[in-house]
Amino acid sequence: MKQRSGNWQERLRSATARGGHSLPSLRELYRGDHWARSRRLVAAASDAGYQAQLWVASAGLGLQPVEPEAQRAPVYAATFSTRHADAVATSTAENAQWWGHLQEGTGQVTLQELGQRGPVLMVLSEVYASAMEEELLALGKQGSEALLIGGVREVPGVHRVRSDAGLSHALGGTLTSLNARMAASWLEHSRDHALTSPEAQKAWNAWSTATTKPVQYNREPMSDDDVIAFIGRETAKVPDISRTRLLRALRDSGRACEQSRFASLYKRTTGER
């Protein structure tokens, strides 16, 4: 894994040197609703009284600042989704190893170092949180003020807010951008308070409890072909989306598929074993 990561980093440095100023900035490099919403978090943080800087956790680049505009990188294809053609590894453990090597070679900073500078707000999917778990644990241990929206499990010392599909009707947008929208809403509820203060938590809990709606189960049945088409379409848009989250997205859209049947069709579509 270390050699593979080293080869990747060498190719990355070579492509960066060749491309120079013609390469896109990190702000321009990424696409999709989730990224658009993530970019808006800087303004939301400013409105809440913070001086914020946006960082991107990239399976190809490590942890990188989006600003300044001089921060550029070649177009690349890399993901922590082990079922995708552009997967950097074949297991969660290998993803974590890859992230560690990548951070050593190309990452600009660690989560612990960001925590030493001030409060840290993290918006992470399940697979990215798993890959970065060692840094998340270290961040929690050092006692920095840290908030995780999404993630995969509780991290001691880090306040975590789980994804809640029941809030999507109020926050709008797609489920792929739900975590970023939840982060923006949290910032609105933390105005005039510290990021994870008891007051901010109380305001968020009161709003989210009153706002969330249970998932409706009067769903429309789907044929195998329809389910396969859905899986192919959604994994193309979000390669690192987990099977569990994908099934949740399907059901939240008002359609039905039994869990074991969905798993079988998912494996057939993605080639997962």
PDB file of C-alpha atoms in Angstrom:
ATOM      1  CA  MET A   1       0.000   0.000   0.000  1.00  0.00           C
ATOM      2  CA  LYS A   2       2.834   2.411   0.836  1.00  0.00           C
ATOM      3  CA  GLN A   3       4.436   1.834  -2.557  1.00  0.00           C
ATOM      4  CA  ARG A   4       1.118   2.289  -4.363  1.00  0.00           C
ATOM      5  CA  SER A   5       0.521   5.519  -2.502  1.00  0.00           C
ATOM      6  CA  GLY A   6       4.054   6.663  -3.288  1.00  0.00           C
ATOM      7  CA  ASN A   7       3.538   5.963  -6.985  1.00  0.00           C
ATOM      8  CA  TRP A   8       0.288   7.897  -6.922  1.00  0.00           C
ATOM      9  CA  GLN A   9       1.909  10.868  -5.225  1.00  0.00           C
ATOM     10  CA  GLU A  10       4.771  10.896  -7.731  1.00  0.00           C
ATOM     11  CA  ARG A  11       2.319  10.920 -10.631  1.00  0.00           C
ATOM     12  CA  LEU A  12       0.396  13.700  -8.899  1.00  0.00           C
ATOM     13  CA  ARG A  13       3.503  15.845  -8.469  1.00  0.00           C
ATOM     14  CA  SER A  14       4.493  15.270 -12.085  1.00  0.00           C
ATOM     15  CA  ALA A  15       1.042  16.212 -13.409  1.00  0.00           C
ATOM     16  CA  THR A  16       0.979  19.303 -11.183  1.00  0.00           C
ATOM     17  CA  ALA A  17       4.386  20.440 -12.443  1.00  0.00           C
ATOM     18  CA  ARG A  18       3.349  19.962 -16.075  1.00  0.00           C
ATOM     19  CA  GLY A  19       0.015  21.700 -15.685  1.00  0.00           C
ATOM     20  CA  GLY A  20       1.129  24.678 -13.622  1.00  0.00           C
ATOM     21  CA  HIS A  21      -1.269  27.623 -13.627  1.00  0.00           C
ATOM     22  CA  SER A  22      -3.467  25.991 -16.271  1.00  0.00           C
ATOM     23  CA  LEU A  23      -4.734  23.500 -13.687  1.00  0.00           C
ATOM     24  CA  PRO A  24      -8.091  24.156 -12.027  1.00  0.00           C
ATOM     25  CA  SER A  25      -8.204  25.532  -8.508  1.00  0.00           C
ATOM     26  CA  LEU A  26      -9.593  23.219  -5.867  1.00  0.00           C
ATOM     27  CA  ARG A  27     -12.702  25.401  -5.760  1.00  0.00           C
ATOM     28  CA  GLU A  28     -13.280  24.593  -9.453  1.00  0.00           C
ATOM     29  CA  LEU A  29     -12.099  20.981  -9.363  1.00  0.00           C
ATOM     30  CA  TYR A  30     -15.067  19.412  -7.604  1.00  0.00           C
ATOM     31  CA  ARG A  31     -18.718  19.287  -8.672  1.00  0.00           C
ATOM     32  CA  GLY A  32     -22.152  18.339  -7.383  1.00  0.00           C
ATOM     33  CA  ASP A  33     -24.720  19.535  -4.869  1.00  0.00           C
ATOM     34  CA  HIS A  34     -22.696  18.391  -1.868  1.00  0.00           C
ATOM     35  CA  TRP A  35     -19.675  20.437  -2.936  1.00  0.00           C
ATOM     36  CA  ALA A  36     -21.793  23.502  -3.722  1.00  0.00           C
ATOM     37  CA  ARG A  37     -23.346  23.310  -0.265  1.00  0.00           C
ATOM     38  CA  SER A  38     -19.962  22.744   1.375  1.00  0.00           C
ATOM     39  CA  ARG A  39     -18.616  25.917  -0.216  1.00  0.00           C
ATOM     40  CA  ARG A  40     -21.527  27.885   1.229  1.00  0.00           C
ATOM     41  CA  LEU A  41     -20.592  26.768   4.731  1.00  0.00           C
ATOM     42  CA  VAL A  42     -17.892  29.448   4.850  1.00  0.00           C
ATOM     43  CA  ALA A  43     -20.535  32.175   4.527  1.00  0.00           C
ATOM     44  CA  ALA A  44     -22.773  30.391   7.035  1.00  0.00           C
ATOM     45  CA  ALA A  45     -19.886  30.231   9.508  1.00  0.00           C
ATOM     46  CA  SER A  46     -19.136  33.921   8.961  1.00  0.00           C
ATOM     47  CA  ASP A  47     -22.782  34.796   9.647  1.00  0.00           C
ATOM     48  CA  ALA A  48     -22.536  32.788  12.874  1.00  0.00           C
ATOM     49  CA  GLY A  49     -19.534  34.840  13.990  1.00  0.00           C
ATOM     50  CA  TYR A  50     -16.638  32.602  12.966  1.00  0.00           C
ATOM     51  CA  GLN A  51     -13.620  33.260  10.765  1.00  0.00           C
ATOM     52  CA  ALA A  52     -13.761  30.084   8.718  1.00  0.00           C
ATOM     53  CA  GLN A  53     -11.535  28.377   6.184  1.00  0.00           C
ATOM     54  CA  LEU A  54     -12.779  25.534   3.972  1.00  0.00           C
ATOM     55  CA  TRP A  55     -10.695  22.364   3.714  1.00  0.00           C
ATOM     56  CA  VAL A  56     -11.359  19.341   1.530  1.00  0.00           C
ATOM     57  CA  ALA A  57     -10.663  15.754   2.595  1.00  0.00           C
ATOM     58  CA  SER A  58      -9.631  14.118  -0.670  1.00  0.00           C
ATOM     59  CA  ALA A  59      -8.858  10.469  -1.376  1.00  0.00           C
ATOM     60  CA  GLY A  60      -6.420  11.696  -4.014  1.00  0.00           C
ATOM     61  CA  LEU A  61      -4.837  14.726  -2.331  1.00  0.00           C
ATOM     62  CA  GLY A  62      -5.234  14.343   1.423  1.00  0.00           C
ATOM     63  CA  LEU A  63      -6.438  17.258   3.543  1.00  0.00           C
ATOM     64  CA  GLN A  64      -6.124  20.450   1.507  1.00  0.00           C
ATOM     65  CA  PRO A  65      -7.181  24.116   1.885  1.00  0.00           C
ATOM     66  CA  VAL A  66      -9.603  25.268  -0.789  1.00  0.00           C
ATOM     67  CA  GLU A  67      -8.277  28.807  -0.591  1.00  0.00           C
ATOM     68  CA  PRO A  68      -6.224  30.548  -1.836  1.00  0.00           C
ATOM     69  CA  GLU A  69      -7.078  30.313  -5.526  1.00  0.00           C
ATOM     70  CA  ALA A  70      -3.424  29.467  -6.157  1.00  0.00           C
ATOM     71  CA  GLN A  71      -4.098  26.041  -4.651  1.00  0.00           C
ATOM     72  CA  ARG A  72      -4.420  23.916  -7.811  1.00  0.00           C
ATOM     73  CA  ALA A  73      -4.451  20.247  -8.712  1.00  0.00           C
ATOM     74  CA  PRO A  74      -4.826  18.059 -11.804  1.00  0.00           C
ATOM     75  CA  VAL A  75      -8.129  16.392 -12.519  1.00  0.00           C
ATOM     76  CA  TYR A  76      -8.021  12.934 -10.950  1.00  0.00           C
ATOM     77  CA  ALA A  77     -10.230   9.957 -10.118  1.00  0.00           C
ATOM     78  CA  ALA A  78      -9.877   8.446  -6.650  1.00  0.00           C
ATOM     79  CA  THR A  79     -12.384   7.350  -4.026  1.00  0.00           C
ATOM     80  CA  PHE A  80     -12.576   5.402  -0.779  1.00  0.00           C
ATOM     81  CA  SER A  81     -15.549   3.429  -2.098  1.00  0.00           C
ATOM     82  CA  THR A  82     -14.072  -0.074  -2.332  1.00  0.00           C
ATOM     83  CA  ARG A  83     -16.646  -1.113  -4.938  1.00  0.00           C
ATOM     84  CA  HIS A  84     -15.817   1.631  -7.429  1.00  0.00           C
ATOM     85  CA  ALA A  85     -13.468   1.311 -10.401  1.00  0.00           C
ATOM     86  CA  ASP A  86     -11.436   4.254  -9.048  1.00  0.00           C
ATOM     87  CA  ALA A  87     -11.143   2.833  -5.525  1.00  0.00           C
ATOM     88  CA  VAL A  88      -7.786   3.496  -3.881  1.00  0.00           C
ATOM     89  CA  ALA A  89      -8.043   0.281  -1.837  1.00  0.00           C
ATOM     90  CA  THR A  90     -10.095  -2.869  -1.372  1.00  0.00           C
ATOM     91  CA  SER A  91     -11.035  -2.637   2.313  1.00  0.00           C
ATOM     92  CA  THR A  92     -11.696  -0.169   5.118  1.00  0.00           C
ATOM     93  CA  ALA A  93      -8.338  -1.030   6.697  1.00  0.00           C
ATOM     94  CA  GLU A  94      -6.490  -0.363   3.440  1.00  0.00           C
ATOM     95  CA  ASN A  95      -8.356   2.933   3.035  1.00  0.00           C
ATOM     96  CA  ALA A  96      -7.032   4.009   6.430  1.00  0.00           C
ATOM     97  CA  GLN A  97      -3.497   3.023   5.437  1.00  0.00           C
ATOM     98  CA  TRP A  98      -3.809   4.935   2.171  1.00  0.00           C
ATOM     99  CA  TRP A  99      -5.019   8.040   3.999  1.00  0.00           C
ATOM    100  CA  GLY A 100      -2.099   7.877   6.412  1.00  0.00           C
ATOM    101  CA  HIS A 101       0.481   7.606   3.613  1.00  0.00           C
ATOM    102  CA  LEU A 102      -1.265  10.316   1.604  1.00  0.00           C
ATOM    103  CA  GLN A 103      -1.290  12.684   4.544  1.00  0.00           C
ATOM    104  CA  GLU A 104       2.423  12.114   5.119  1.00  0.00           C
ATOM    105  CA  GLY A 105       3.246  12.889   1.502  1.00  0.00           C
ATOM    106  CA  THR A 106       0.759  15.462   0.205  1.00  0.00           C
ATOM    107  CA  GLY A 107      -1.590  16.470   3.030  1.00  0.00           C
ATOM    108  CA  GLN A 108      -1.188  20.067   4.143  1.00  0.00           C
ATOM    109  CA  VAL A 109      -2.334  19.532   7.719  1.00  0.00           C
ATOM    110  CA  THR A 110      -3.888  16.967  10.068  1.00  0.00           C
ATOM    111  CA  LEU A 111      -7.184  17.240  11.923  1.00  0.00           C
ATOM    112  CA  GLN A 112      -5.234  17.528  15.164  1.00  0.00           C
ATOM    113  CA  GLU A 113      -3.326  20.536  13.824  1.00  0.00           C
ATOM    114  CA  LEU A 114      -6.550  22.183  12.694  1.00  0.00           C
ATOM    115  CA  GLY A 115      -7.939  21.579  16.174  1.00  0.00           C
ATOM    116  CA  GLN A 116      -5.001  23.454  17.671  1.00  0.00           C
ATOM    117  CA  ARG A 117      -5.961  26.507  15.603  1.00  0.00           C
ATOM    118  CA  GLY A 118      -9.607  26.670  16.704  1.00  0.00           C
ATOM    119  CA  PRO A 119     -12.976  24.901  16.524  1.00  0.00           C
ATOM    120  CA  VAL A 120     -13.281  22.272  13.795  1.00  0.00           C
ATOM    121  CA  LEU A 121     -16.523  21.475  11.953  1.00  0.00           C
ATOM    122  CA  MET A 122     -16.303  18.254   9.912  1.00  0.00           C
ATOM    123  CA  VAL A 123     -18.829  17.034   7.340  1.00  0.00           C
ATOM    124  CA  LEU A 124     -17.932  13.440   6.509  1.00  0.00           C
ATOM    125  CA  SER A 125     -19.618  10.460   4.867  1.00  0.00           C
ATOM    126  CA  GLU A 126     -19.389   7.008   6.407  1.00  0.00           C
ATOM    127  CA  VAL A 127     -16.512   5.789   4.227  1.00  0.00           C
ATOM    128  CA  TYR A 128     -14.429   8.948   4.596  1.00  0.00           C
ATOM    129  CA  ALA A 129     -14.898   9.022   8.362  1.00  0.00           C
ATOM    130  CA  SER A 130     -13.761   5.389   8.478  1.00  0.00           C
ATOM    131  CA  ALA A 131     -10.631   6.161   6.453  1.00  0.00           C
ATOM    132  CA  MET A 132      -9.829   9.155   8.683  1.00  0.00           C
ATOM    133  CA  GLU A 133     -10.702   7.479  11.983  1.00  0.00           C
ATOM    134  CA  GLU A 134      -7.164   7.570  13.385  1.00  0.00           C
ATOM    135  CA  GLU A 135      -7.045  11.340  12.970  1.00  0.00           C
ATOM    136  CA  LEU A 136     -10.567  11.714  14.367  1.00  0.00           C
ATOM    137  CA  LEU A 137      -9.575   9.765  17.480  1.00  0.00           C
ATOM    138  CA  ALA A 138      -6.424  11.863  17.904  1.00  0.00           C
ATOM    139  CA  LEU A 139      -8.443  15.053  17.515  1.00  0.00           C
ATOM    140  CA  GLY A 140     -10.846  13.911  20.209  1.00  0.00           C
ATOM    141  CA  LYS A 141      -8.048  13.004  22.595  1.00  0.00           C
ATOM    142  CA  GLN A 142      -6.403  16.428  22.460  1.00  0.00           C
ATOM    143  CA  GLY A 143      -9.544  18.134  23.756  1.00  0.00           C
ATOM    144  CA  SER A 144     -10.133  20.518  20.860  1.00  0.00           C
ATOM    145  CA  GLU A 145     -13.642  21.793  20.187  1.00  0.00           C
ATOM    146  CA  ALA A 146     -14.823  19.548  17.362  1.00  0.00           C
ATOM    147  CA  LEU A 147     -18.164  18.852  15.701  1.00  0.00           C
ATOM    148  CA  LEU A 148     -18.760  15.962  13.295  1.00  0.00           C
ATOM    149  CA  ILE A 149     -21.829  15.964  11.062  1.00  0.00           C
ATOM    150  CA  GLY A 150     -22.443  12.483   9.657  1.00  0.00           C
ATOM    151  CA  GLY A 151     -19.591  10.043  10.180  1.00  0.00           C
ATOM    152  CA  VAL A 152     -19.913   6.372  10.956  1.00  0.00           C
ATOM    153  CA  ARG A 153     -19.674   6.066  14.764  1.00  0.00           C
ATOM    154  CA  GLU A 154     -19.220   8.045  17.960  1.00  0.00           C
ATOM    155  CA  VAL A 155     -15.727   9.441  18.567  1.00  0.00           C
ATOM    156  CA  PRO A 156     -14.711  10.211  22.182  1.00  0.00           C
ATOM    157  CA  GLY A 157     -14.070  13.925  22.570  1.00  0.00           C
ATOM    158  CA  VAL A 158     -15.893  14.840  19.334  1.00  0.00           C
ATOM    159  CA  HIS A 159     -19.523  15.943  19.346  1.00  0.00           C
ATOM    160  CA  ARG A 160     -21.281  13.968  16.623  1.00  0.00           C
ATOM    161  CA  VAL A 161     -24.609  14.718  14.939  1.00  0.00           C
ATOM    162  CA  ARG A 162     -25.843  11.745  12.968  1.00  0.00           C
ATOM    163  CA  SER A 163     -27.350  12.143   9.524  1.00  0.00           C
ATOM    164  CA  ASP A 164     -31.121  12.438   9.804  1.00  0.00           C
ATOM    165  CA  ALA A 165     -33.076  11.856   6.603  1.00  0.00           C
ATOM    166  CA  GLY A 166     -36.156  13.078   8.458  1.00  0.00           C
ATOM    167  CA  LEU A 167     -34.776  16.626   8.190  1.00  0.00           C
ATOM    168  CA  SER A 168     -34.495  16.542   4.397  1.00  0.00           C
ATOM    169  CA  HIS A 169     -38.032  17.865   3.902  1.00  0.00           C
ATOM    170  CA  ALA A 170     -37.110  21.009   5.882  1.00  0.00           C
ATOM    171  CA  LEU A 171     -33.551  21.468   4.596  1.00  0.00           C
ATOM    172  CA  GLY A 172     -34.314  20.581   0.972  1.00  0.00           C
ATOM    173  CA  GLY A 173     -31.850  19.306  -1.624  1.00  0.00           C
ATOM    174  CA  THR A 174     -30.613  15.803  -2.241  1.00  0.00           C
ATOM    175  CA  LEU A 175     -29.653  13.244   0.390  1.00  0.00           C
ATOM    176  CA  THR A 176     -26.055  13.402  -0.844  1.00  0.00           C
ATOM    177  CA  SER A 177     -25.860  17.008   0.381  1.00  0.00           C
ATOM    178  CA  LEU A 178     -27.881  16.445   3.569  1.00  0.00           C
ATOM    179  CA  ASN A 179     -24.848  16.466   5.891  1.00  0.00           C
ATOM    180  CA  ALA A 180     -23.649  19.808   4.495  1.00  0.00           C
ATOM    181  CA  ARG A 181     -27.137  21.283   4.854  1.00  0.00           C
ATOM    182  CA  MET A 182     -27.334  20.018   8.423  1.00  0.00           C
ATOM    183  CA  ALA A 183     -23.982  21.666   9.142  1.00  0.00           C
ATOM    184  CA  ALA A 184     -25.291  24.999   7.832  1.00  0.00           C
ATOM    185  CA  SER A 185     -28.399  24.661   9.998  1.00  0.00           C
ATOM    186  CA  TRP A 186     -26.271  23.851  13.052  1.00  0.00           C
ATOM    187  CA  LEU A 187     -24.284  27.047  12.470  1.00  0.00           C
ATOM    188  CA  GLU A 188     -27.513  29.041  12.398  1.00  0.00           C
ATOM    189  CA  HIS A 189     -28.489  27.560  15.758  1.00  0.00           C
ATOM    190  CA  SER A 190     -25.045  28.202  17.273  1.00  0.00           C
ATOM    191  CA  ARG A 191     -24.953  31.942  16.632  1.00  0.00           C
ATOM    192  CA  ASP A 192     -23.632  33.908  19.599  1.00  0.00           C
ATOM    193  CA  HIS A 193     -22.434  30.651  21.192  1.00  0.00           C
ATOM    194  CA  ALA A 194     -19.397  28.390  20.972  1.00  0.00           C
ATOM    195  CA  LEU A 195     -19.658  25.752  18.249  1.00  0.00           C
ATOM    196  CA  THR A 196     -20.493  22.864  20.585  1.00  0.00           C
ATOM    197  CA  SER A 197     -21.651  24.784  23.650  1.00  0.00           C
ATOM    198  CA  PRO A 198     -24.596  23.461  25.700  1.00  0.00           C
ATOM    199  CA  GLU A 199     -26.649  26.387  24.362  1.00  0.00           C
ATOM    200  CA  ALA A 200     -25.876  25.473  20.745  1.00  0.00           C
ATOM    201  CA  GLN A 201     -26.677  21.827  21.378  1.00  0.00           C
ATOM    202  CA  LYS A 202     -29.934  22.726  23.122  1.00  0.00           C
ATOM    203  CA  ALA A 203     -31.012  25.007  20.262  1.00  0.00           C
ATOM    204  CA  TRP A 204     -30.208  22.361  17.651  1.00  0.00           C
ATOM    205  CA  ASN A 205     -31.868  19.533  19.567  1.00  0.00           C
ATOM    206  CA  ALA A 206     -35.038  21.547  20.093  1.00  0.00           C
ATOM    207  CA  TRP A 207     -35.282  22.457  16.414  1.00  0.00           C
ATOM    208  CA  SER A 208     -34.338  19.063  14.982  1.00  0.00           C
ATOM    209  CA  THR A 209     -36.664  17.165  17.338  1.00  0.00           C
ATOM    210  CA  ALA A 210     -39.589  19.395  16.394  1.00  0.00           C
ATOM    211  CA  THR A 211     -38.723  19.332  12.684  1.00  0.00           C
ATOM    212  CA  THR A 212     -37.733  15.779  11.822  1.00  0.00           C
ATOM    213  CA  LYS A 213     -40.397  13.615  10.239  1.00  0.00           C
ATOM    214  CA  PRO A 214     -40.554   9.822  10.263  1.00  0.00           C
ATOM    215  CA  VAL A 215     -39.896   8.124   6.979  1.00  0.00           C
ATOM    216  CA  GLN A 216     -43.080   7.158   5.182  1.00  0.00           C
ATOM    217  CA  TYR A 217     -43.404   3.514   4.189  1.00  0.00           C
ATOM    218  CA  ASN A 218     -46.217   3.678   1.614  1.00  0.00           C
ATOM    219  CA  ARG A 219     -43.682   3.239  -1.145  1.00  0.00           C
ATOM    220  CA  GLU A 220     -44.007   2.326  -4.796  1.00  0.00           C
ATOM    221  CA  PRO A 221     -42.683  -1.178  -5.652  1.00  0.00           C
ATOM    222  CA  MET A 222     -39.855  -1.341  -8.202  1.00  0.00           C
ATOM    223  CA  SER A 223     -38.857  -3.929 -10.765  1.00  0.00           C
ATOM    224  CA  ASP A 224     -35.334  -5.393 -10.746  1.00  0.00           C
ATOM    225  CA  ASP A 225     -34.453  -3.315 -13.808  1.00  0.00           C
ATOM    226  CA  ASP A 226     -35.632  -0.129 -12.100  1.00  0.00           C
ATOM    227  CA  VAL A 227     -33.582  -0.883  -8.974  1.00  0.00           C
ATOM    228  CA  ILE A 228     -30.476  -1.660 -11.043  1.00  0.00           C
ATOM    229  CA  ALA A 229     -30.915   1.579 -12.985  1.00  0.00           C
ATOM    230  CA  PHE A 230     -31.261   3.516  -9.718  1.00  0.00           C
ATOM    231  CA  ILE A 231     -28.123   1.935  -8.263  1.00  0.00           C
ATOM    232  CA  GLY A 232     -26.106   2.629 -11.406  1.00  0.00           C
ATOM    233  CA  ARG A 233     -27.257   6.230 -11.603  1.00  0.00           C
ATOM    234  CA  GLU A 234     -26.672   7.089  -7.945  1.00  0.00           C
ATOM    235  CA  THR A 235     -23.283   5.362  -7.603  1.00  0.00           C
ATOM    236  CA  ALA A 236     -22.108   7.212 -10.711  1.00  0.00           C
ATOM    237  CA  LYS A 237     -23.003  10.505  -9.028  1.00  0.00           C
ATOM    238  CA  VAL A 238     -21.653   9.571  -5.583  1.00  0.00           C
ATOM    239  CA  PRO A 239     -19.109   6.726  -5.950  1.00  0.00           C
ATOM    240  CA  ASP A 240     -18.420   6.456  -2.212  1.00  0.00           C
ATOM    241  CA  ILE A 241     -22.039   6.127  -1.102  1.00  0.00           C
ATOM    242  CA  SER A 242     -22.577   3.059   1.059  1.00  0.00           C
ATOM    243  CA  ARG A 243     -25.130   0.359   0.240  1.00  0.00           C
ATOM    244  CA  THR A 244     -27.062   1.158   3.422  1.00  0.00           C
ATOM    245  CA  ARG A 245     -27.252   4.854   2.618  1.00  0.00           C
ATOM    246  CA  LEU A 246     -28.199   4.084  -0.988  1.00  0.00           C
ATOM    247  CA  LEU A 247     -31.124   1.910   0.108  1.00  0.00           C
ATOM    248  CA  ARG A 248     -32.169   4.662   2.502  1.00  0.00           C
ATOM    249  CA  ALA A 249     -32.085   7.172  -0.355  1.00  0.00           C
ATOM    250  CA  LEU A 250     -34.232   4.891  -2.501  1.00  0.00           C
ATOM    251  CA  ARG A 251     -36.808   4.460   0.246  1.00  0.00           C
ATOM    252  CA  ASP A 252     -36.787   8.160   1.120  1.00  0.00           C
ATOM    253  CA  SER A 253     -37.696   8.878  -2.509  1.00  0.00           C
ATOM    254  CA  GLY A 254     -40.968   6.989  -1.989  1.00  0.00           C
ATOM    255  CA  ARG A 255     -40.013   3.706  -3.637  1.00  0.00           C
ATOM    256  CA  ALA A 256     -39.779   0.213  -2.177  1.00  0.00           C
ATOM    257  CA  CYS A 257     -37.263  -2.632  -2.300  1.00  0.00           C
ATOM    258  CA  GLU A 258     -36.793  -5.357   0.302  1.00  0.00           C
ATOM    259  CA  GLN A 259     -33.353  -5.229   1.935  1.00  0.00           C
ATOM    260  CA  SER A 260     -32.037  -8.656   0.888  1.00  0.00           C
ATOM    261  CA  ARG A 261     -33.284  -8.141  -2.678  1.00  0.00           C
ATOM    262  CA  PHE A 262     -31.620  -4.753  -2.825  1.00  0.00           C
ATOM    263  CA  ALA A 263     -28.356  -6.266  -1.540  1.00  0.00           C
ATOM    264  CA  SER A 264     -28.439  -8.923  -4.239  1.00  0.00           C
ATOM    265  CA  LEU A 265     -29.123  -6.390  -7.005  1.00  0.00           C
ATOM    266  CA  TYR A 266     -26.478  -4.061  -5.596  1.00  0.00           C
ATOM    267  CA  LYS A 267     -23.861  -6.816  -5.765  1.00  0.00           C
ATOM    268  CA  ARG A 268     -24.915  -7.679  -9.299  1.00  0.00           C
ATOM    269  CA  THR A 269     -24.693  -4.042 -10.396  1.00  0.00           C
ATOM    270  CA  THR A 270     -21.437  -3.049  -8.681  1.00  0.00           C
ATOM    271  CA  GLY A 271     -19.610  -6.376  -8.764  1.00  0.00           C
ATOM    272  CA  GLU A 272     -19.300  -6.414  -4.973  1.00  0.00           C
ATOM    273  CA  ARG A 273     -18.450  -9.790  -3.486  1.00  0.00           C
TER     274      ARG A 273
END
